GROMACS .gro file of C-alpha atoms in nm:
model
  378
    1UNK     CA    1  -1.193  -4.303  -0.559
    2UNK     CA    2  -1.532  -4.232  -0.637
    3UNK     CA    3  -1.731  -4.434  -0.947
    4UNK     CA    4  -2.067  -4.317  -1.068
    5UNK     CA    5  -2.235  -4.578  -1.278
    6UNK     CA    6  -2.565  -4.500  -1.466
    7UNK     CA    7  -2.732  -4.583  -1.766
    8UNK     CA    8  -2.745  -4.237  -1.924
    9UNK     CA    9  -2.497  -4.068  -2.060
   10UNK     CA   10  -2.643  -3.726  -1.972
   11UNK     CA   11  -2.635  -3.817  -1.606
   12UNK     CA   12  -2.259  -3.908  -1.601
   13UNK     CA   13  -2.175  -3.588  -1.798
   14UNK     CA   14  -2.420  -3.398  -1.574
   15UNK     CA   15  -2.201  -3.526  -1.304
   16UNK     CA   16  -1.891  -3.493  -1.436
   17UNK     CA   17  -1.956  -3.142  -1.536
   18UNK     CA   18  -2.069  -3.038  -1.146
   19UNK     CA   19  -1.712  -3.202  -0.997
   20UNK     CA   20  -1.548  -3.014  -1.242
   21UNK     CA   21  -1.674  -2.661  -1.198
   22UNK     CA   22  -1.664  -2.716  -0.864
   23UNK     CA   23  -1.253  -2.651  -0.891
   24UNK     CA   24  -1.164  -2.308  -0.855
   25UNK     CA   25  -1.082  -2.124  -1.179
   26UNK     CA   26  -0.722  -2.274  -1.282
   27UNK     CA   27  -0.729  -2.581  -1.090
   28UNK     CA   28  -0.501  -2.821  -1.288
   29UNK     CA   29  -0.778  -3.140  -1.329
   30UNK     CA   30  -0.649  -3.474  -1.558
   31UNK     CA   31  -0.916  -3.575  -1.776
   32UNK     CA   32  -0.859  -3.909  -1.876
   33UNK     CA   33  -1.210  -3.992  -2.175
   34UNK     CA   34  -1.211  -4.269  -2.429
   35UNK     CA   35  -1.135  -3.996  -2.668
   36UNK     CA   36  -1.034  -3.690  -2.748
   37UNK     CA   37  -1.367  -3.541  -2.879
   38UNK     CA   38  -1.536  -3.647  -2.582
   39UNK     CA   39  -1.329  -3.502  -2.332
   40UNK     CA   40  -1.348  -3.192  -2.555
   41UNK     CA   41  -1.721  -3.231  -2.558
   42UNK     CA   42  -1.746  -3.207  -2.228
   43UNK     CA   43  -1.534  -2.937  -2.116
   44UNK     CA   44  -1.709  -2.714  -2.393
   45UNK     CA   45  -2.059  -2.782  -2.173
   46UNK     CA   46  -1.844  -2.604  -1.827
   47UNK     CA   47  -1.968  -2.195  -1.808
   48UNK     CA   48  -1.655  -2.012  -1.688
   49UNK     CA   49  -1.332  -2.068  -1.747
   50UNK     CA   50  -1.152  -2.408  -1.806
   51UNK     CA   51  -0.813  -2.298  -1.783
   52UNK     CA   52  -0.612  -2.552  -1.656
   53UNK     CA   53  -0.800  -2.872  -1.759
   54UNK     CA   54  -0.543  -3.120  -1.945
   55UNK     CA   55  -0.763  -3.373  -2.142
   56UNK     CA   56  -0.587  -3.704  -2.260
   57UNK     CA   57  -0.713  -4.085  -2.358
   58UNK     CA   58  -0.549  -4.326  -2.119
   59UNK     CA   59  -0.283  -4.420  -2.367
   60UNK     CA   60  -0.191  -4.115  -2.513
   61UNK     CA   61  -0.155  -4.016  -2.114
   62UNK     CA   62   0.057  -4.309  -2.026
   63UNK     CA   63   0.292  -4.229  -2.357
   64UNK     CA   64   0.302  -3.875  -2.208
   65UNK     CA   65   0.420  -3.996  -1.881
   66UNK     CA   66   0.615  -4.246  -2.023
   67UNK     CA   67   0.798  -4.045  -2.306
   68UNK     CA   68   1.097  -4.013  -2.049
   69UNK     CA   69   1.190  -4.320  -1.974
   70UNK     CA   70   1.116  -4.430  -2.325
   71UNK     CA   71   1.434  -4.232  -2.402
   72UNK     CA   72   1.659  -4.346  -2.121
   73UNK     CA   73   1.586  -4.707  -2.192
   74UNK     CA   74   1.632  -4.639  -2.621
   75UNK     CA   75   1.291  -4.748  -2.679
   76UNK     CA   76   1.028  -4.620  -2.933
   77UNK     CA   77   0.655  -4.655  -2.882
   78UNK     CA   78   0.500  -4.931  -3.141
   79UNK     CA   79   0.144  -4.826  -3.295
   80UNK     CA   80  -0.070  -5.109  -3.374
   81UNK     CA   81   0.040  -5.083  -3.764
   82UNK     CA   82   0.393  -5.164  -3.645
   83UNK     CA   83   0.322  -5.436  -3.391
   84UNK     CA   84   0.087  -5.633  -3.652
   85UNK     CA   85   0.388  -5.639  -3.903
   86UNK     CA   86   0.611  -5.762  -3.586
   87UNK     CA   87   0.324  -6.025  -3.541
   88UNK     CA   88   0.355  -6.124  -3.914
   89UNK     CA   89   0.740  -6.175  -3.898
   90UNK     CA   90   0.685  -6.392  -3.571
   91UNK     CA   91   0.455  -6.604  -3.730
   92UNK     CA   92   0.650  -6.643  -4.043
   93UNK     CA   93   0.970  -6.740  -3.814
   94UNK     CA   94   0.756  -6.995  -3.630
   95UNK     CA   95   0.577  -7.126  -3.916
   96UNK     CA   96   0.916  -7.239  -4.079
   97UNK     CA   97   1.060  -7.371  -3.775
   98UNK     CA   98   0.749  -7.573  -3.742
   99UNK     CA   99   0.638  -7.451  -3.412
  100UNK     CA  100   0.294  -7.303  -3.520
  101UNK     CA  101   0.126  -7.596  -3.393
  102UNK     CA  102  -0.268  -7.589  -3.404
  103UNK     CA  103  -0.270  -7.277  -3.594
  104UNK     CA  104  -0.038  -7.328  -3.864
  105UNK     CA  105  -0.315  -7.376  -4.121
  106UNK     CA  106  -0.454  -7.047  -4.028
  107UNK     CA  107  -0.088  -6.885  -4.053
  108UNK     CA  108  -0.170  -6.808  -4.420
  109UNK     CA  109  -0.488  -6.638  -4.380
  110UNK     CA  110  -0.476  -6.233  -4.450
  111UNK     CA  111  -0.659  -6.190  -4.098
  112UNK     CA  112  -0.360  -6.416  -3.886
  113UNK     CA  113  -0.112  -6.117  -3.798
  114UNK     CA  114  -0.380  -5.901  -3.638
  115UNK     CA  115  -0.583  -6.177  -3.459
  116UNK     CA  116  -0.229  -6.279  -3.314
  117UNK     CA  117  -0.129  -5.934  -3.242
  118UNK     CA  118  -0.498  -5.854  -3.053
  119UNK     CA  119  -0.427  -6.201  -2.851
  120UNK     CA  120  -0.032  -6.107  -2.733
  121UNK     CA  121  -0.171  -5.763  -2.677
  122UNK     CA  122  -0.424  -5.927  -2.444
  123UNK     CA  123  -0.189  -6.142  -2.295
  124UNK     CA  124   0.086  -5.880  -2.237
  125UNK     CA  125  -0.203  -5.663  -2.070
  126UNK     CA  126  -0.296  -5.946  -1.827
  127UNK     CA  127   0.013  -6.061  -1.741
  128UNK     CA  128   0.263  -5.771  -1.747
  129UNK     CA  129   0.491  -5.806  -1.398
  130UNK     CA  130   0.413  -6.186  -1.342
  131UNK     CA  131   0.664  -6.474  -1.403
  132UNK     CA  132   0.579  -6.647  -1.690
  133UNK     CA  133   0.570  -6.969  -1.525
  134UNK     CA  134   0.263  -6.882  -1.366
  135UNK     CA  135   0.087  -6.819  -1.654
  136UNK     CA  136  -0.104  -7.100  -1.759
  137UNK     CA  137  -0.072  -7.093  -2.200
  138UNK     CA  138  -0.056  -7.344  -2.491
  139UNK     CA  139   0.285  -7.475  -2.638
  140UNK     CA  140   0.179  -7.226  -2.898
  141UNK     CA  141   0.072  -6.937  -2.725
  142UNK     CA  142   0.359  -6.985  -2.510
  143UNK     CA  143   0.606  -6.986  -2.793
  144UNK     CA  144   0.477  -6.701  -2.962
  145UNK     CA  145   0.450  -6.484  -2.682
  146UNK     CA  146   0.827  -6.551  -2.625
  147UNK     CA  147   0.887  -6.505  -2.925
  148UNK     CA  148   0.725  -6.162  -2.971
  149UNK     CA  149   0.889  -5.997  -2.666
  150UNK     CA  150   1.217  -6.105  -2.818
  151UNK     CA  151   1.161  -5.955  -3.130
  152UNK     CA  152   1.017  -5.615  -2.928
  153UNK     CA  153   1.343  -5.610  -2.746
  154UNK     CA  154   1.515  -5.682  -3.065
  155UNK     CA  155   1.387  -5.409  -3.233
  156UNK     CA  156   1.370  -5.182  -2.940
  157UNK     CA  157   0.998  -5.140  -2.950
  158UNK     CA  158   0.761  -5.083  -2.668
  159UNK     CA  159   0.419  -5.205  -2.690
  160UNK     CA  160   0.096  -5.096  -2.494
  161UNK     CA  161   0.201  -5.303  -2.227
  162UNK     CA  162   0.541  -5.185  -2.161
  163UNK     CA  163   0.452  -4.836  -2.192
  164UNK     CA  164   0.203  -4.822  -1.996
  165UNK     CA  165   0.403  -5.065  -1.702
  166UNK     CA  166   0.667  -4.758  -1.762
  167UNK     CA  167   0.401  -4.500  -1.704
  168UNK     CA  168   0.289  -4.682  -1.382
  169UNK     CA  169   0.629  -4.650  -1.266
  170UNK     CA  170   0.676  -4.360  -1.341
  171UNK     CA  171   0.368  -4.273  -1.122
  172UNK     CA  172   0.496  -4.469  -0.841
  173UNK     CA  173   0.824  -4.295  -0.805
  174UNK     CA  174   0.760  -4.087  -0.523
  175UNK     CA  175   1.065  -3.912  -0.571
  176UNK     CA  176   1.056  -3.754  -0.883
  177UNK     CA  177   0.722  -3.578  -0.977
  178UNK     CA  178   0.594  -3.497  -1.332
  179UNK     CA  179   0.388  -3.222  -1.366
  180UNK     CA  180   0.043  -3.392  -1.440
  181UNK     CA  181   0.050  -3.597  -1.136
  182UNK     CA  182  -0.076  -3.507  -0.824
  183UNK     CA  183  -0.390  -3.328  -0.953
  184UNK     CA  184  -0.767  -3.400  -0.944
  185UNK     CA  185  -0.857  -3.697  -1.191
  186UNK     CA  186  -1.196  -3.723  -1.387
  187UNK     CA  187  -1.224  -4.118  -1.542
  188UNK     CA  188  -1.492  -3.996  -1.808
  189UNK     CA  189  -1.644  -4.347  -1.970
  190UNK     CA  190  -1.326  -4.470  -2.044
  191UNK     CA  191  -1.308  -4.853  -2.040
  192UNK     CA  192  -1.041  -5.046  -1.813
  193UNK     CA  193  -0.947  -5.344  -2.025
  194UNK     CA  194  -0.667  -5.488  -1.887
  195UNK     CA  195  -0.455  -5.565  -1.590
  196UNK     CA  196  -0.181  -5.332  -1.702
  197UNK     CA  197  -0.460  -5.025  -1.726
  198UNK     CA  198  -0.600  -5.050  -1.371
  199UNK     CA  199  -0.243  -5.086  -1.223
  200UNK     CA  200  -0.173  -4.751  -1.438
  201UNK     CA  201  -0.478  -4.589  -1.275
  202UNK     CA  202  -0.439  -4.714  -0.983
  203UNK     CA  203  -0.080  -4.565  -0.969
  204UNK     CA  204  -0.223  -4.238  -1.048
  205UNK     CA  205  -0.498  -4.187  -0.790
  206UNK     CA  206  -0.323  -4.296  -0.512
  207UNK     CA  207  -0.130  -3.970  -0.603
  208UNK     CA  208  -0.446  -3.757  -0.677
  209UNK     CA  209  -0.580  -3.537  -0.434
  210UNK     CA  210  -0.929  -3.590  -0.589
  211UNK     CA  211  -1.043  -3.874  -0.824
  212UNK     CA  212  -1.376  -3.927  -0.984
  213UNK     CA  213  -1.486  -4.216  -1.241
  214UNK     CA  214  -1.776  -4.259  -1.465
  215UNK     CA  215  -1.913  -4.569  -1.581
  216UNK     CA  216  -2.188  -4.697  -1.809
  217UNK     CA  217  -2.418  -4.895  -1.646
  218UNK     CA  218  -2.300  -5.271  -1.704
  219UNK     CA  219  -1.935  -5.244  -1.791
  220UNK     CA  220  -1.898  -5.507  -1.521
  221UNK     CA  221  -1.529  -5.547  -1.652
  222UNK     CA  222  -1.385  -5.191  -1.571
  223UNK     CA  223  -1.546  -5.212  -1.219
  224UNK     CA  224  -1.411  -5.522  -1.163
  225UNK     CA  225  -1.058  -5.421  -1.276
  226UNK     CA  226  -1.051  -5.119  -1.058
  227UNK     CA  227  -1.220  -5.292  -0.758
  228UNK     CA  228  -0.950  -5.525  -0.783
  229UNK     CA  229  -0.677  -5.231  -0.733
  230UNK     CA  230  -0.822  -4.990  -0.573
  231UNK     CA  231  -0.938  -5.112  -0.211
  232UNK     CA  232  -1.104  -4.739  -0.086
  233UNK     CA  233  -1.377  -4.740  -0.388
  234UNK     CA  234  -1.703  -4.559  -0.333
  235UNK     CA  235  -2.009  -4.710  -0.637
  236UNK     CA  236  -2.264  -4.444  -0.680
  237UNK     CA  237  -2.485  -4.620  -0.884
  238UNK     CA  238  -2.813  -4.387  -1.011
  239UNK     CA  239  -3.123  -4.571  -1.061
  240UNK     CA  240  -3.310  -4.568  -1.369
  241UNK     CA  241  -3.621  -4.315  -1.330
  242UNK     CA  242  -3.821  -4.362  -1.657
  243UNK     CA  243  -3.884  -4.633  -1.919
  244UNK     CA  244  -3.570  -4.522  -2.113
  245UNK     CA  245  -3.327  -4.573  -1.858
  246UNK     CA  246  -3.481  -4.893  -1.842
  247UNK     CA  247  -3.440  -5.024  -2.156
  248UNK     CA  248  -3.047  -4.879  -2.141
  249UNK     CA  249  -2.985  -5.041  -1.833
  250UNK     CA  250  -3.163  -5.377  -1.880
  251UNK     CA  251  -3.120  -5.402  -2.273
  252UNK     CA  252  -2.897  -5.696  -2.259
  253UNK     CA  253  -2.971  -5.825  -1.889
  254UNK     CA  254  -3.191  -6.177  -1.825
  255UNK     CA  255  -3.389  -5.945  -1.528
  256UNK     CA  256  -3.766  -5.922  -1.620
  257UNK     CA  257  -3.972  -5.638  -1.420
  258UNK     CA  258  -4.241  -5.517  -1.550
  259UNK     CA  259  -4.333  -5.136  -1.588
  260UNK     CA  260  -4.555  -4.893  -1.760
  261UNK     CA  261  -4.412  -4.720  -2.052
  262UNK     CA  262  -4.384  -4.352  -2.035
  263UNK     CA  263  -4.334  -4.095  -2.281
  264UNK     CA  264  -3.956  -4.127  -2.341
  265UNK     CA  265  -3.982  -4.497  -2.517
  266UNK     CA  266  -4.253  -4.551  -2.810
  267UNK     CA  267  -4.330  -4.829  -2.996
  268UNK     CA  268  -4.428  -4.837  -3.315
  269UNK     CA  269  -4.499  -5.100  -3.615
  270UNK     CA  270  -4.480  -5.006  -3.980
  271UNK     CA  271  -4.540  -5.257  -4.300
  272UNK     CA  272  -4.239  -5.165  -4.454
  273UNK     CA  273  -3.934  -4.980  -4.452
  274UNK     CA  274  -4.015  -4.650  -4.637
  275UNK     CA  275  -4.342  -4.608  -4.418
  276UNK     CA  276  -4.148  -4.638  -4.091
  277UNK     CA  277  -3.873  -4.382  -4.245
  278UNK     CA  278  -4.188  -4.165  -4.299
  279UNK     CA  279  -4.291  -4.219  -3.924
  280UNK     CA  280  -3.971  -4.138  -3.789
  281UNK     CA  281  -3.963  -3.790  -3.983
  282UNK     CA  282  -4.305  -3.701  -3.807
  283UNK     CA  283  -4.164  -3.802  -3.476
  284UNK     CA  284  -3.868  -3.625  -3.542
  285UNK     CA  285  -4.110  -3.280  -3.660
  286UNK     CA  286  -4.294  -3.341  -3.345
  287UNK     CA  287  -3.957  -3.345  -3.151
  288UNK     CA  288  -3.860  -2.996  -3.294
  289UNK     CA  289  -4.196  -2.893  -3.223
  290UNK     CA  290  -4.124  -2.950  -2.849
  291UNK     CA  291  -3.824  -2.700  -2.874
  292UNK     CA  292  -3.539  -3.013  -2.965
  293UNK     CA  293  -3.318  -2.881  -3.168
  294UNK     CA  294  -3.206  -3.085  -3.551
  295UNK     CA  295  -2.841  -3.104  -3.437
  296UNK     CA  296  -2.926  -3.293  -3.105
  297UNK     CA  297  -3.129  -3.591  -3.243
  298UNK     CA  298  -2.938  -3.916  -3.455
  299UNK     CA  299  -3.124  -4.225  -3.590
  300UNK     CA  300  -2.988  -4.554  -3.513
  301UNK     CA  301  -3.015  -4.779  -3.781
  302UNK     CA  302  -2.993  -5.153  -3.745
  303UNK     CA  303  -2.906  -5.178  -4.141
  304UNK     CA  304  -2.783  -4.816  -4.315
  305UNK     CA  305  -2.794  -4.980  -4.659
  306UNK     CA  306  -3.105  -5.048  -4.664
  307UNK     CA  307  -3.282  -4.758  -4.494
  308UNK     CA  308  -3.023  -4.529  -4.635
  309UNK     CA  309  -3.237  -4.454  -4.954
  310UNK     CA  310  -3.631  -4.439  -4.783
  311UNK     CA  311  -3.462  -4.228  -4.481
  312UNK     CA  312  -3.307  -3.983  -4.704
  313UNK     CA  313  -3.644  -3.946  -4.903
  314UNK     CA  314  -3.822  -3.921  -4.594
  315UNK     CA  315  -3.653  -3.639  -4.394
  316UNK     CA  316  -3.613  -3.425  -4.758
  317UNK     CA  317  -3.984  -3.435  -4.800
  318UNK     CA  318  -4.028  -3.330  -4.426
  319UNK     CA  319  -3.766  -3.034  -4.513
  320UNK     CA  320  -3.563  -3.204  -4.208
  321UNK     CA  321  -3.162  -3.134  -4.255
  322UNK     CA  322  -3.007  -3.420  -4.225
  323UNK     CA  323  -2.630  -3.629  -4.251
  324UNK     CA  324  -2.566  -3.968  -4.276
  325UNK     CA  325  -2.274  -4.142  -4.167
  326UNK     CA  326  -2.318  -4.510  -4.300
  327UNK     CA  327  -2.502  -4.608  -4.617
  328UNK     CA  328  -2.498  -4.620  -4.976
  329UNK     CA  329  -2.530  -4.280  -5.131
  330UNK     CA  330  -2.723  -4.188  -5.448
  331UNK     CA  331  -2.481  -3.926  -5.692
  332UNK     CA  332  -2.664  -3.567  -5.658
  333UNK     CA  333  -2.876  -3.557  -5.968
  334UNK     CA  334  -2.733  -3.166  -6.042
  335UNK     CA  335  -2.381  -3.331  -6.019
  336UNK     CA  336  -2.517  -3.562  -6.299
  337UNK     CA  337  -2.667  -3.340  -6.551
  338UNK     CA  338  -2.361  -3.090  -6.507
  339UNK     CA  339  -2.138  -3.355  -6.610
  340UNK     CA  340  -2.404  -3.469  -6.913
  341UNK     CA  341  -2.349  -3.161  -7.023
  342UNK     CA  342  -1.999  -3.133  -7.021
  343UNK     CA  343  -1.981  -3.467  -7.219
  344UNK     CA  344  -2.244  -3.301  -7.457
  345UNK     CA  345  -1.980  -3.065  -7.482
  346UNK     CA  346  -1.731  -3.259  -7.524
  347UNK     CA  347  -1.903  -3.530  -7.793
  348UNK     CA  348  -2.038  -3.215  -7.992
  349UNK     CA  349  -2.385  -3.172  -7.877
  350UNK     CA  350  -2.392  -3.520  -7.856
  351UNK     CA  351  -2.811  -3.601  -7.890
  352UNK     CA  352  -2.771  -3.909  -7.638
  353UNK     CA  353  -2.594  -3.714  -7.346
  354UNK     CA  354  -2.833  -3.406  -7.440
  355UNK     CA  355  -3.107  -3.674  -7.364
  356UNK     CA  356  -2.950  -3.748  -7.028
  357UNK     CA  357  -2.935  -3.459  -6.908
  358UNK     CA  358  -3.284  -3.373  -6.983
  359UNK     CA  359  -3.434  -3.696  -6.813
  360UNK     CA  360  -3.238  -3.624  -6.498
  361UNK     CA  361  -3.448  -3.345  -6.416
  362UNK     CA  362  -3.242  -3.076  -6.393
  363UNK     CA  363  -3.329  -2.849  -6.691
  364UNK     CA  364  -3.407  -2.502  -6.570
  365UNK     CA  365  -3.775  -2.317  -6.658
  366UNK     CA  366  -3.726  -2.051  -6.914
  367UNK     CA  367  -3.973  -1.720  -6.876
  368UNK     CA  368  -4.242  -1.584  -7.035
  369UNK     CA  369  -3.972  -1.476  -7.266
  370UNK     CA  370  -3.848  -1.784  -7.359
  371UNK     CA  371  -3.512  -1.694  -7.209
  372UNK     CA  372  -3.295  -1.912  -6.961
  373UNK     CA  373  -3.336  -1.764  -6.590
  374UNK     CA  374  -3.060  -1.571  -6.477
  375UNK     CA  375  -2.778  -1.719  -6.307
  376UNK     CA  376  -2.746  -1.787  -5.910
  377UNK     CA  377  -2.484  -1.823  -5.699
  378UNK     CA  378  -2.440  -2.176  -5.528
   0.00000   0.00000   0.00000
């Protein structure tokens, strides 16, 4: 097992992009990404043809391989809607017996069943295949844990945990083989979270002729889970070349060394928020300038709602296209006036909504005529 760690993502898809058109053309290669889009993503960026490249998130892979003995042992796959309403009924059973403990006066709270769901799920990932003895848990994490693998069994339910412990042994079984094992695997930023998960991968590349894994730099945990489970490991780690991959790598690290800034970081102070809007639509002009294209730059904002407004203004007065995905949105004043009108309409020339629609702006310029201009298509 190989795993490249580096700051930026363009590196590790640079990377992952090189291993995999290194394949001949129909080489079957399991992508495993932490979704769907980005394993899409990247297979979009390979020239040539990608027949043959099977592109999965880890769970949805482990259901696949799992889907089999799901159905032997008459069990069906729990979502996390499902196993939060389990998690309510447990706690409601334990709450009247009186063996909530320490959290019964949070048992009422809206927020209880998923915040006990998230912490069984935890604890089923870390402690999947050892005896329960040896788990060291509270009275009341003890009780509820047994009591939510009763009720899974009850209900013949599998949760994360059990499907993907199925999936691993399904992996294992050297005697049967399912056809997406045994083929090249690309890890592509997906994050190993639990005990259960690097025993799954694990499982699979000991079976894989060819396994690569990319990291971000500092997601200590997934290298630790797979160091702990995979003994032949090979870290590539790339070093950080300019003052961006810097500040990625070292963003929220306690090591202090000092360097130069180059041109990929600026720094820049504005006295409010609509003047730094306005500076980031010239940086973003002088960007295109350079030959970036619109649909390749994104603003991060540390508060949408309140940038939302002075960013929008901003990049329509620089003519810059752009789409927000967070933030408060104003209604489009030609929206407006169209409905003023139709309550004009509808009132019978009402004078007040005839007023409202003439203050939003909206009203066309007649001719020289005097006559409305003709009618465009929208």
């Amino acid at each position: 097992m190989r795993i490249c760690t580096s700051a930026r993502a363009d590196a590790r898809l640079r990377l992952a992009r090189a291993w995999l058109a290194a394949f001949a053309p129909g080489t079957e290669v399991v992508i495993l990404a932490s979704s769907l889009d980005a394993a899409a993503d990247l297979v979009r960026g390979i020239p040539g043809s990608t027949f043959g490249f099977h592109r999965f998130t880890l769970g949805s892979f482990a259901a696949v391989l799992a889907k089999q003995e799901l159905a032997v042992r008459d069990l069906v796959s729990a979502g996390p809607v499902a196993i939060e309403a389990l998690c309510a009924r447990v706690a409601q059973d334990l709450a009247a017996k009186g063996h909530l403990g320490r959290y019964a006066e949070a048992a009422d709270m809206p927020g209880f069943p998923r915040a006990l769901a998230r912490t069984l799920g935890e604890l089923r990932g870390a402690t999947t295949g050892t005896p329960a003895s040896a788990v060291p848990l509270s009275n009341e994490l003890a009780r509820a844990l047994a009591a939510f693998e009763t009720a899974l069994a009850a209900a013949s339910l599998a949760d994360r945990a059990r499907v993907f412990q199925l999936a691993t042994d399904v992996a294992r079984d050297t005697h049967g083989r399912h056809p997406l094992l045994d083929h090249p695997i690309l890890l592509l930023d997906a994050p190993v979270e639990s005990r259960v998960e690097a025993g799954f991968i694990a499982a699979l590349t000991a079976r894989a002729s060819e396994v690569l894994v990319t990291l971000p730099a500092g997601d200590e945990q997934s290298l630790g889970q797979l160091r702990a489970h995979g003994p032949t490991i090979e870290v590539v780690t790339t070093a950080a070349t300019d003052s961006l991959g810097r500040v990625q790598q070292r963003l929220f690290t306690s090591m202090l060394e000092p360097h130069a800034l180059d041109d990929t970081v600026h720094i820049f102070s504005a006295p409010g928020e609509s003047r730094e809007c306005v500076e980031v639509a010239r940086r973003i002009l002088r960007a295109a300038e350079q030959g970036v294209p619109f649909d390749r730059m994104a603003i991060l904002l540390r508060s949408p709602e309140s940038y939302r407004v002075h960013l929008g203004e901003a990049l329509a007065r620089a003519g810059v296209p752009s789409y927000f995905a967070r933030g408060t949105r104003t209604p489009d004043p030609a929206g407006r006036a169209f409905l003023a009108l139709l309550a004009c309409t509808t009132e019978r020339f009402s004078a007040r909504r005839f007023a409202e629609y003439a203050s939003l702006g909206e009203v066309p310029l007649a001719n020289t005529t005097g006559a409305p201009p003709p009618a465009t298509d929208r």
